[in-house]
Amino acid sequence: MKPAAQRLSRIRCARALTPEGWCEHCVIQVDASGRITAVVKDDSLSVDLSLTGTVIPGLPNLHSHAHQRAIAGLTEHKLAGYDDFWGWRELMYRANARLGPDELQAVARYLYSQMLQSGYTAVAEFHYLHHDPAGNRYADPAELSARLLEAASEAGIAITLLPVLYCRGGFNGQAVQGVQQRFFCLPEHYLELVQACALHCADDPNRAFGFAAHSLRAVAPEVLTRTLQDAGDLASGVPVHIHVAEQRKEVLECQALNGRTPIAWLHEACPVDENWCLVHATHADPNELRAIVKSDATVGLCPTTEANLGDGIFPTEQFMIDGGHFGIGSDSQICTAPTEELKLLEYTQRLTLQRRTVLVKDDEGSVGRSLVEFALAGGSRAMGKATCGLVAGARADFLELDNSQVDLAALSPDQVLDSWIFAGQGIAVHNVIVGGRHVVVDGVHSLLEVAARPFQQVVATLNEA
Ligand SMILES: [Zn+2]
């Protein structure tokens, strides 16, 4: 199931967002490996494609659990009694127990096609479903990792695969239970898994790998540090992700058992640096915000999931003022559109602070553009990408917004971004290019329709009983 994605070498843009600002009538030149070689203003060049809308760099999705797409929308039924993140987790665990390799690939293939059609061009897959439903290793321990990579290649999205270390069932070191057996990895088996993933990613410019620990609940910090040391060169310069402070309950439990909160403990005991992505730093206090900025790590925010699960609100404005890096992720896949994540990210700050236009990094300017630039820069760091955006050396990942509607004709490029994120206004993602390949054409991903049926079958199975 391969998309017929054409490789483009020259694309003319009516207007494109570059690191220097909006550039009109430029040509993006792409080499055979899918990297940008130059962005030039030259009206005489022949091109493969002309984009008349507003072109912006593709947005990285820095935190995804593909398998959770299968239950998005199936956990909104209230049962009597108290409901919170932990109740949702039980439902998610129940669904996990029924997903095998074919089902996972079917869900991921559909999901990644949807992400592309919404404007994400790369995904960091935080992958902890390692073993079969009984908790036994597959003949190939990297079976499910390989299926995710294959699904990404089928859809045409770039992927950073992050196999997840999961060693224990809680802060006090209890054993994993039930479905958690599917996640469990001894550090030595985990390193074999990462090694296998690295081989699967070699020589493919759309694939990368990194390390991840599920959380300090699931991995003691000294075990995480030792595992990274034991990895040697394999861990050099690659991303390291962790769920860090999503739920107040886990923060309090960690404080009670270890005398410090997870973010503080992580910074004390692990080599946190610019390669790290702290996902859901939701309950960071001011000192912890400063510690994260000092370590130069990126914070991964997933506003629609954090809202859906009742997690809390990250103090993004203060983190921005402190100079922090952050990006967005779709996490539980309750939403697969970057616009919704960015809008909710800004709105949660407005609701908390009772002010408008909060997340603008230079104190004045377009909120939409600022949000896009934060998501691009922070997301790229989290993906392990040294160069990003429409610039020589970066992978040619970009999208065109269709702003041809009559009522949008008078908008400036910044206003198009503001309207795309905050007002909809019928602005659609019209064309998407990943690594120079044209994967969404005139608003349609060619694989989405074919991928829908197997996806529906998986959901129907999960929804039985
Ligand atoms: Zn997550």
Tab-separated table of C-alpha atoms and ligand atoms in Angstrom:
chain	number	residue	atom	x	y	z
A	1	MET	CA	0.000	0.000	0.000
A	2	LYS	CA	2.336	2.749	-1.245
A	3	PRO	CA	1.233	6.264	-2.099
A	4	ALA	CA	2.183	7.399	-5.585
A	5	ALA	CA	4.054	10.381	-4.198
A	6	GLN	CA	5.956	12.224	-6.816
A	7	ARG	CA	9.441	13.570	-5.966
A	8	LEU	CA	9.682	17.252	-6.804
A	9	SER	CA	12.877	19.160	-7.445
A	10	ARG	CA	11.680	22.750	-7.864
A	11	ILE	CA	8.553	24.285	-6.371
A	12	ARG	CA	7.537	27.882	-6.973
A	13	CYS	CA	5.758	29.624	-4.086
A	14	ALA	CA	3.712	32.805	-4.331
A	15	ARG	CA	4.684	33.453	-0.714
A	16	ALA	CA	6.576	31.316	1.759
A	17	LEU	CA	7.595	31.667	5.398
A	18	THR	CA	11.401	31.500	5.675
A	19	PRO	CA	13.632	32.174	8.705
A	20	GLU	CA	14.044	35.728	7.361
A	21	GLY	CA	10.303	36.273	7.114
A	22	TRP	CA	7.798	36.080	4.260
A	23	CYS	CA	9.416	35.666	0.857
A	24	GLU	CA	7.346	36.331	-2.272
A	25	HIS	CA	7.752	34.600	-5.633
A	26	CYS	CA	10.515	32.240	-4.582
A	27	VAL	CA	11.554	28.781	-5.755
A	28	ILE	CA	12.399	25.988	-3.310
A	29	GLN	CA	15.057	23.698	-4.793
A	30	VAL	CA	15.270	20.114	-3.524
A	31	ASP	CA	17.953	17.461	-4.082
A	32	ALA	CA	17.473	13.742	-4.715
A	33	SER	CA	17.599	12.950	-0.988
A	34	GLY	CA	14.694	15.316	-0.276
A	35	ARG	CA	16.728	18.144	1.259
A	36	ILE	CA	16.393	21.813	0.366
A	37	THR	CA	19.468	23.072	-1.467
A	38	ALA	CA	18.323	26.687	-1.842
A	39	VAL	CA	15.359	29.051	-1.680
A	40	VAL	CA	15.877	31.546	-4.499
A	41	LYS	CA	14.056	34.371	-6.215
A	42	ASP	CA	14.333	33.560	-9.912
A	43	ASP	CA	11.337	33.966	-12.225
A	44	SER	CA	13.083	32.213	-15.104
A	45	LEU	CA	13.414	28.753	-13.482
A	46	SER	CA	11.188	25.955	-14.739
A	47	VAL	CA	9.381	24.208	-11.889
A	48	ASP	CA	7.494	20.949	-11.146
A	49	LEU	CA	4.786	22.644	-9.127
A	50	SER	CA	3.496	26.176	-8.521
A	51	LEU	CA	1.804	26.929	-5.221
A	52	THR	CA	-0.359	30.032	-5.271
A	53	GLY	CA	-1.448	29.892	-1.612
A	54	THR	CA	0.506	30.546	1.576
A	55	VAL	CA	3.428	28.163	2.111
A	56	ILE	CA	4.788	27.416	5.573
A	57	PRO	CA	7.194	24.781	6.902
A	58	GLY	CA	5.527	21.483	7.836
A	59	LEU	CA	4.735	21.149	11.527
A	60	PRO	CA	6.361	18.428	13.652
A	61	ASN	CA	4.111	16.384	15.914
A	62	LEU	CA	6.453	15.743	18.831
A	63	HIS	CA	4.361	13.241	20.790
A	64	SER	CA	2.184	10.470	19.400
A	65	HIS	CA	0.886	7.099	20.586
A	66	ALA	CA	-0.478	5.744	17.303
A	67	HIS	CA	-2.446	2.885	18.867
A	68	GLN	CA	-4.550	5.303	20.914
A	69	ARG	CA	-6.177	6.583	17.694
A	70	ALA	CA	-8.324	3.436	17.786
A	71	ILE	CA	-10.100	4.553	20.965
A	72	ALA	CA	-10.335	8.294	20.296
A	73	GLY	CA	-13.995	9.157	20.870
A	74	LEU	CA	-14.790	5.820	22.541
A	75	THR	CA	-14.054	6.980	26.084
A	76	GLU	CA	-16.454	9.904	26.386
A	77	HIS	CA	-19.283	7.987	28.064
A	78	LYS	CA	-19.647	8.811	31.744
A	79	LEU	CA	-20.107	5.945	34.138
A	80	ALA	CA	-21.329	6.537	37.643
A	81	GLY	CA	-18.648	7.810	39.957
A	82	TYR	CA	-15.455	9.795	39.699
A	83	ASP	CA	-13.623	9.838	36.368
A	84	ASP	CA	-10.109	11.063	35.634
A	85	PHE	CA	-6.933	10.181	33.737
A	86	TRP	CA	-6.549	6.881	35.594
A	87	GLY	CA	-10.032	5.714	34.585
A	88	TRP	CA	-9.244	6.547	30.945
A	89	ARG	CA	-5.986	4.620	31.262
A	90	GLU	CA	-7.894	1.464	32.213
A	91	LEU	CA	-10.032	1.759	29.052
A	92	MET	CA	-6.918	2.374	26.965
A	93	TYR	CA	-5.199	-0.659	28.501
A	94	ARG	CA	-8.242	-2.813	27.680
A	95	ALA	CA	-8.079	-1.761	24.023
A	96	ASN	CA	-4.309	-2.319	23.912
A	97	ALA	CA	-4.823	-5.932	24.847
A	98	ARG	CA	-6.504	-6.576	21.499
A	99	LEU	CA	-4.048	-4.961	19.108
A	100	GLY	CA	-1.633	-7.155	17.172
A	101	PRO	CA	0.891	-6.150	14.496
A	102	ASP	CA	-1.621	-5.948	11.626
A	103	GLU	CA	-4.086	-3.944	13.682
A	104	LEU	CA	-1.399	-1.527	14.883
A	105	GLN	CA	-0.149	-0.945	11.365
A	106	ALA	CA	-3.697	-0.376	10.070
A	107	VAL	CA	-4.391	2.209	12.765
A	108	ALA	CA	-1.049	3.963	12.293
A	109	ARG	CA	-1.337	4.040	8.495
A	110	TYR	CA	-4.720	5.759	8.697
A	111	LEU	CA	-3.638	8.087	11.503
A	112	TYR	CA	-0.435	9.226	9.785
A	113	SER	CA	-2.364	9.957	6.569
A	114	GLN	CA	-4.799	12.070	8.584
A	115	MET	CA	-1.946	13.934	10.247
A	116	LEU	CA	-0.464	14.810	6.865
A	117	GLN	CA	-3.782	16.056	5.587
A	118	SER	CA	-3.999	18.349	8.632
A	119	GLY	CA	-0.498	19.817	8.262
A	120	TYR	CA	1.836	17.655	10.344
A	121	THR	CA	4.780	16.469	8.252
A	122	ALA	CA	6.754	14.557	10.892
A	123	VAL	CA	5.813	12.543	13.944
A	124	ALA	CA	7.732	11.477	17.052
A	125	GLU	CA	6.216	8.118	17.940
A	126	PHE	CA	6.553	7.379	21.664
A	127	HIS	CA	6.263	3.650	21.322
A	128	TYR	CA	5.780	1.424	24.353
A	129	LEU	CA	3.641	-1.419	22.988
A	130	HIS	CA	6.520	-3.853	22.496
A	131	HIS	CA	5.266	-7.399	23.082
A	132	ASP	CA	2.304	-9.583	22.137
A	133	PRO	CA	-0.978	-9.251	24.062
A	134	ALA	CA	0.164	-11.942	26.537
A	135	GLY	CA	3.356	-10.008	27.246
A	136	ASN	CA	5.647	-12.365	25.301
A	137	ARG	CA	8.353	-11.037	22.993
A	138	TYR	CA	7.691	-11.450	19.291
A	139	ALA	CA	10.109	-13.615	17.288
A	140	ASP	CA	11.464	-10.283	16.082
A	141	PRO	CA	11.469	-8.123	19.230
A	142	ALA	CA	11.215	-5.034	16.997
A	143	GLU	CA	8.104	-6.367	15.218
A	144	LEU	CA	5.766	-3.588	16.321
A	145	SER	CA	8.421	-0.879	15.920
A	146	ALA	CA	8.944	-2.021	12.335
A	147	ARG	CA	5.186	-1.918	11.702
A	148	LEU	CA	5.045	1.732	12.826
A	149	LEU	CA	7.978	2.645	10.600
A	150	GLU	CA	6.325	0.853	7.699
A	151	ALA	CA	3.027	2.670	8.318
A	152	ALA	CA	4.872	6.000	8.295
A	153	SER	CA	6.577	5.131	5.009
A	154	GLU	CA	3.250	4.070	3.487
A	155	ALA	CA	1.651	7.373	4.468
A	156	GLY	CA	4.735	9.395	3.538
A	157	ILE	CA	5.214	11.108	6.907
A	158	ALA	CA	8.676	11.522	8.417
A	159	ILE	CA	9.070	9.675	11.709
A	160	THR	CA	11.312	9.735	14.745
A	161	LEU	CA	10.701	6.397	16.440
A	162	LEU	CA	11.203	6.468	20.201
A	163	PRO	CA	11.129	2.965	21.709
A	164	VAL	CA	10.144	3.340	25.338
A	165	LEU	CA	11.857	1.869	28.385
A	166	TYR	CA	9.327	0.600	30.927
A	167	CYS	CA	10.715	-1.309	33.908
A	168	ARG	CA	8.308	-1.097	36.827
A	169	GLY	CA	4.701	-0.525	37.804
A	170	GLY	CA	5.151	2.547	40.022
A	171	PHE	CA	7.415	4.841	42.062
A	172	ASN	CA	7.828	2.288	44.835
A	173	GLY	CA	9.232	-0.270	42.415
A	174	GLN	CA	6.276	-2.630	42.208
A	175	ALA	CA	6.170	-5.122	39.338
A	176	VAL	CA	4.258	-4.345	36.152
A	177	GLN	CA	0.771	-5.791	36.042
A	178	GLY	CA	-1.677	-7.018	33.396
A	179	VAL	CA	-1.381	-5.221	30.082
A	180	GLN	CA	1.744	-3.440	31.310
A	181	GLN	CA	3.508	-6.747	30.517
A	182	ARG	CA	3.336	-5.642	26.893
A	183	PHE	CA	5.441	-2.600	27.756
A	184	PHE	CA	7.964	-4.194	30.102
A	185	CYS	CA	11.601	-4.218	29.006
A	186	LEU	CA	14.762	-5.051	30.882
A	187	PRO	CA	17.376	-2.402	30.024
A	188	GLU	CA	19.512	-4.941	28.116
A	189	HIS	CA	16.544	-5.998	25.975
A	190	TYR	CA	15.659	-2.347	25.520
A	191	LEU	CA	19.101	-1.553	24.121
A	192	GLU	CA	18.752	-4.435	21.651
A	193	LEU	CA	15.426	-2.969	20.598
A	194	VAL	CA	16.868	0.519	20.049
A	195	GLN	CA	19.735	-1.014	18.080
A	196	ALA	CA	17.244	-2.846	15.847
A	197	CYS	CA	15.243	0.365	15.344
A	198	ALA	CA	18.422	2.236	14.418
A	199	LEU	CA	19.079	-0.361	11.699
A	200	HIS	CA	15.519	0.027	10.400
A	201	CYS	CA	16.064	3.805	10.198
A	202	ALA	CA	19.495	3.743	8.547
A	203	ASP	CA	19.707	5.175	5.029
A	204	ASP	CA	16.150	6.540	5.058
A	205	PRO	CA	16.106	10.351	5.278
A	206	ASN	CA	12.495	10.252	6.520
A	207	ARG	CA	13.322	8.018	9.491
A	208	ALA	CA	15.174	8.675	12.727
A	209	PHE	CA	15.254	7.063	16.154
A	210	GLY	CA	15.752	8.147	19.722
A	211	PHE	CA	15.399	6.991	23.307
A	212	ALA	CA	12.475	7.314	25.678
A	213	ALA	CA	11.559	6.423	29.223
A	214	HIS	CA	7.852	6.122	29.853
A	215	SER	CA	8.034	8.177	33.074
A	216	LEU	CA	9.853	8.117	36.386
A	217	ARG	CA	6.908	5.990	37.592
A	218	ALA	CA	8.020	3.350	35.129
A	219	VAL	CA	11.809	3.870	35.183
A	220	ALA	CA	13.957	4.878	38.148
A	221	PRO	CA	16.192	7.811	37.163
A	222	GLU	CA	19.404	5.928	37.953
A	223	VAL	CA	18.261	3.105	35.638
A	224	LEU	CA	17.556	5.617	32.873
A	225	THR	CA	20.940	7.292	33.283
A	226	ARG	CA	22.768	3.959	33.305
A	227	THR	CA	20.883	2.748	30.239
A	228	LEU	CA	21.870	5.862	28.294
A	229	GLN	CA	25.484	5.416	29.409
A	230	ASP	CA	25.449	1.751	28.388
A	231	ALA	CA	24.084	2.770	24.981
A	232	GLY	CA	27.352	4.599	24.265
A	233	ASP	CA	27.524	6.114	20.777
A	234	LEU	CA	23.996	4.938	19.996
A	235	ALA	CA	22.662	7.597	22.403
A	236	SER	CA	24.972	10.349	21.238
A	237	GLY	CA	23.106	13.406	19.969
A	238	VAL	CA	19.744	11.652	19.564
A	239	PRO	CA	16.478	12.699	21.244
A	240	VAL	CA	15.482	11.424	24.699
A	241	HIS	CA	11.798	11.793	25.616
A	242	ILE	CA	9.913	11.208	28.858
A	243	HIS	CA	6.415	11.827	30.283
A	244	VAL	CA	7.352	13.989	33.199
A	245	ALA	CA	4.561	15.607	35.267
A	246	GLU	CA	1.214	14.996	33.605
A	247	GLN	CA	-0.912	14.298	36.661
A	248	ARG	CA	-0.856	16.017	40.039
A	249	LYS	CA	-1.378	12.631	41.697
A	250	GLU	CA	1.926	11.291	40.351
A	251	VAL	CA	3.763	14.481	41.312
A	252	LEU	CA	2.494	14.207	44.907
A	253	GLU	CA	3.236	10.489	45.053
A	254	CYS	CA	6.786	11.057	43.804
A	255	GLN	CA	7.287	13.859	46.330
A	256	ALA	CA	6.001	11.681	49.168
A	257	LEU	CA	8.143	8.656	48.263
A	258	ASN	CA	11.304	10.384	47.049
A	259	GLY	CA	11.256	13.792	48.704
A	260	ARG	CA	11.233	15.621	45.378
A	261	THR	CA	8.974	16.112	42.389
A	262	PRO	CA	9.623	14.249	39.115
A	263	ILE	CA	11.004	17.287	37.240
A	264	ALA	CA	13.380	18.184	40.068
A	265	TRP	CA	14.426	14.536	40.483
A	266	LEU	CA	15.024	14.120	36.757
A	267	HIS	CA	17.312	17.149	36.670
A	268	GLU	CA	19.232	15.906	39.707
A	269	ALA	CA	19.745	12.343	38.532
A	270	CYS	CA	19.758	12.372	34.720
A	271	PRO	CA	21.872	14.157	32.105
A	272	VAL	CA	19.063	16.405	30.837
A	273	ASP	CA	20.267	18.590	27.969
A	274	GLU	CA	19.131	20.052	24.637
A	275	ASN	CA	18.387	16.577	23.268
A	276	TRP	CA	15.675	15.959	25.846
A	277	CYS	CA	11.962	16.477	25.446
A	278	LEU	CA	9.926	16.663	28.655
A	279	VAL	CA	6.410	15.715	27.650
A	280	HIS	CA	3.573	17.070	29.805
A	281	ALA	CA	5.623	19.253	32.142
A	282	THR	CA	2.111	20.328	33.125
A	283	HIS	CA	2.666	20.705	36.853
A	284	ALA	CA	6.041	22.455	36.746
A	285	ASP	CA	6.530	25.101	39.433
A	286	PRO	CA	8.540	28.318	38.765
A	287	ASN	CA	11.821	26.760	39.961
A	288	GLU	CA	11.261	23.748	37.736
A	289	LEU	CA	10.485	25.992	34.759
A	290	ARG	CA	13.842	27.691	35.257
A	291	ALA	CA	15.598	24.321	35.621
A	292	ILE	CA	14.144	23.181	32.299
A	293	VAL	CA	15.249	26.399	30.578
A	294	LYS	CA	18.731	26.023	32.091
A	295	SER	CA	19.038	22.435	30.883
A	296	ASP	CA	17.938	23.621	27.388
A	297	ALA	CA	15.413	20.786	27.098
A	298	THR	CA	12.217	21.168	25.082
A	299	VAL	CA	8.782	20.863	26.663
A	300	GLY	CA	6.235	18.761	24.774
A	301	LEU	CA	2.695	20.098	25.090
A	302	CYS	CA	-0.400	18.234	23.923
A	303	PRO	CA	-3.207	20.667	24.741
A	304	THR	CA	-6.201	18.727	23.373
A	305	THR	CA	-5.158	15.516	25.133
A	306	GLU	CA	-4.279	17.382	28.331
A	307	ALA	CA	-7.750	18.970	28.211
A	308	ASN	CA	-9.467	15.693	27.363
A	309	LEU	CA	-7.792	13.856	30.243
A	310	GLY	CA	-8.218	16.656	32.755
A	311	ASP	CA	-4.459	16.968	33.296
A	312	GLY	CA	-4.030	20.669	33.955
A	313	ILE	CA	-2.534	23.704	32.230
A	314	PHE	CA	1.179	24.270	31.685
A	315	PRO	CA	2.264	27.860	32.492
A	316	THR	CA	3.382	28.446	28.926
A	317	GLU	CA	3.594	32.231	29.078
A	318	GLN	CA	6.053	32.182	31.988
A	319	PHE	CA	8.094	29.473	30.267
A	320	MET	CA	8.184	31.570	27.087
A	321	ILE	CA	9.313	34.651	29.039
A	322	ASP	CA	12.007	32.546	30.711
A	323	GLY	CA	13.268	31.609	27.232
A	324	GLY	CA	11.972	28.014	27.068
A	325	HIS	CA	11.497	25.858	23.987
A	326	PHE	CA	8.208	24.069	23.394
A	327	GLY	CA	6.329	22.225	20.672
A	328	ILE	CA	3.050	20.390	20.230
A	329	GLY	CA	1.929	16.785	19.978
A	330	SER	CA	-1.280	14.879	19.278
A	331	ASP	CA	-0.573	12.308	22.036
A	332	SER	CA	-3.858	10.370	22.533
A	333	GLN	CA	-5.048	11.388	19.008
A	334	ILE	CA	-8.258	12.900	20.354
A	335	CYS	CA	-7.371	15.497	17.743
A	336	THR	CA	-4.986	15.179	14.795
A	337	ALA	CA	-4.892	18.805	13.625
A	338	PRO	CA	-2.032	21.109	14.664
A	339	THR	CA	-4.332	24.135	14.434
A	340	GLU	CA	-6.465	22.794	17.277
A	341	GLU	CA	-3.434	22.178	19.490
A	342	LEU	CA	-2.102	25.686	18.847
A	343	LYS	CA	-5.476	27.342	19.378
A	344	LEU	CA	-6.094	25.530	22.652
A	345	LEU	CA	-2.544	26.233	23.807
A	346	GLU	CA	-3.183	29.963	23.430
A	347	TYR	CA	-6.741	29.794	24.792
A	348	THR	CA	-5.756	27.976	27.996
A	349	GLN	CA	-3.315	30.835	28.693
A	350	ARG	CA	-5.994	33.444	27.953
A	351	LEU	CA	-8.493	31.705	30.241
A	352	THR	CA	-5.940	31.399	33.036
A	353	LEU	CA	-4.564	34.938	32.758
A	354	GLN	CA	-7.774	36.691	31.625
A	355	ARG	CA	-5.857	38.415	28.827
A	356	ARG	CA	-5.603	38.166	25.049
A	357	THR	CA	-2.725	37.598	22.581
A	358	VAL	CA	-0.422	35.877	25.078
A	359	LEU	CA	2.057	33.607	23.284
A	360	VAL	CA	3.851	36.150	21.108
A	361	LYS	CA	7.560	35.805	21.591
A	362	ASP	CA	8.643	39.317	20.630
A	363	ASP	CA	5.880	40.982	22.629
A	364	GLU	CA	4.127	42.172	19.511
A	365	GLY	CA	3.037	40.584	16.264
A	366	SER	CA	0.801	37.836	14.940
A	367	VAL	CA	-0.167	35.177	17.493
A	368	GLY	CA	-0.716	32.634	14.727
A	369	ARG	CA	2.735	33.131	13.278
A	370	SER	CA	4.375	33.063	16.697
A	371	LEU	CA	2.629	29.780	17.552
A	372	VAL	CA	3.678	28.240	14.237
A	373	GLU	CA	7.287	29.323	14.790
A	374	PHE	CA	7.360	27.943	18.346
A	375	ALA	CA	5.894	24.616	17.193
A	376	LEU	CA	8.364	24.390	14.329
A	377	ALA	CA	11.474	25.220	16.349
A	378	GLY	CA	10.561	23.227	19.475
A	379	GLY	CA	9.153	20.316	17.501
A	380	SER	CA	12.239	20.068	15.320
A	381	ARG	CA	14.517	20.002	18.369
A	382	ALA	CA	12.424	17.187	19.836
A	383	MET	CA	12.622	15.228	16.573
A	384	GLY	CA	16.416	15.443	16.635
A	385	LYS	CA	16.506	17.664	13.574
A	386	ALA	CA	19.429	20.071	13.439
A	387	THR	CA	18.011	22.246	10.677
A	388	CYS	CA	14.386	23.089	10.081
A	389	GLY	CA	12.224	25.418	8.081
A	390	LEU	CA	12.496	26.605	4.502
A	391	VAL	CA	16.254	26.873	4.410
A	392	ALA	CA	19.155	25.078	2.710
A	393	GLY	CA	20.053	21.874	4.533
A	394	ALA	CA	16.609	21.209	6.004
A	395	ARG	CA	14.418	18.349	4.795
A	396	ALA	CA	11.922	19.721	2.255
A	397	ASP	CA	8.830	19.529	4.487
A	398	PHE	CA	6.221	22.173	3.841
A	399	LEU	CA	2.548	22.806	3.223
A	400	GLU	CA	0.407	25.195	1.275
A	401	LEU	CA	-2.668	26.786	2.808
A	402	ASP	CA	-5.417	27.381	0.292
A	403	ASN	CA	-6.290	30.999	0.817
A	404	SER	CA	-8.038	31.460	-2.500
A	405	GLN	CA	-11.460	32.210	-1.009
A	406	VAL	CA	-12.840	35.630	-1.863
A	407	ASP	CA	-13.159	36.752	1.745
A	408	LEU	CA	-9.481	36.007	2.400
A	409	ALA	CA	-8.065	37.837	-0.583
A	410	ALA	CA	-7.259	40.956	1.414
A	411	LEU	CA	-5.409	39.143	4.228
A	412	SER	CA	-1.696	39.504	4.859
A	413	PRO	CA	0.283	36.238	5.221
A	414	ASP	CA	0.366	36.634	9.010
A	415	GLN	CA	-3.408	37.123	9.024
A	416	VAL	CA	-3.809	33.931	7.000
A	417	LEU	CA	-2.022	32.061	9.817
A	418	ASP	CA	-4.134	33.825	12.462
A	419	SER	CA	-7.302	32.886	10.574
A	420	TRP	CA	-6.155	29.320	9.912
A	421	ILE	CA	-5.603	28.721	13.619
A	422	PHE	CA	-8.275	30.837	15.290
A	423	ALA	CA	-11.092	31.353	12.830
A	424	GLY	CA	-10.992	28.491	10.345
A	425	GLN	CA	-12.371	30.733	7.618
A	426	GLY	CA	-12.355	27.786	5.254
A	427	ILE	CA	-8.576	27.805	4.978
A	428	ALA	CA	-7.567	24.257	4.245
A	429	VAL	CA	-4.254	22.481	3.970
A	430	HIS	CA	-4.118	22.214	0.204
A	431	ASN	CA	-0.779	20.613	-0.651
A	432	VAL	CA	1.779	18.892	1.551
A	433	ILE	CA	5.351	18.006	0.632
A	434	VAL	CA	7.554	15.764	2.805
A	435	GLY	CA	11.177	15.186	1.891
A	436	GLY	CA	10.371	16.626	-1.541
A	437	ARG	CA	7.511	14.148	-2.098
A	438	HIS	CA	4.048	15.451	-2.861
A	439	VAL	CA	1.944	13.490	-0.354
A	440	VAL	CA	-1.234	15.584	-0.118
A	441	VAL	CA	-2.480	16.855	-3.464
A	442	ASP	CA	-5.284	19.441	-3.619
A	443	GLY	CA	-6.339	18.620	-0.072
A	444	VAL	CA	-6.442	14.854	-0.505
A	445	HIS	CA	-4.073	12.164	0.770
A	446	SER	CA	-4.341	9.356	-1.758
A	447	LEU	CA	-4.012	6.628	0.891
A	448	LEU	CA	-6.665	7.884	3.289
A	449	GLU	CA	-9.655	6.292	1.577
A	450	VAL	CA	-7.965	2.897	1.172
A	451	ALA	CA	-6.637	2.994	4.726
A	452	ALA	CA	-10.061	3.798	6.171
A	453	ARG	CA	-11.587	0.295	5.837
A	454	PRO	CA	-8.913	-1.652	7.787
A	455	PHE	CA	-8.943	1.104	10.408
A	456	GLN	CA	-12.718	0.845	10.763
A	457	GLN	CA	-12.444	-2.918	11.190
A	458	VAL	CA	-10.018	-2.483	14.080
A	459	VAL	CA	-12.283	0.062	15.780
A	460	ALA	CA	-15.311	-2.206	15.303
A	461	THR	CA	-13.444	-5.071	16.977
A	462	LEU	CA	-12.391	-2.915	19.915
A	463	ASN	CA	-15.901	-1.583	20.291
A	464	GLU	CA	-17.388	-5.085	20.640
A	465	ALA	CA	-18.144	-6.317	24.134
B	1	ZN	ZN	1.964	10.345	26.004
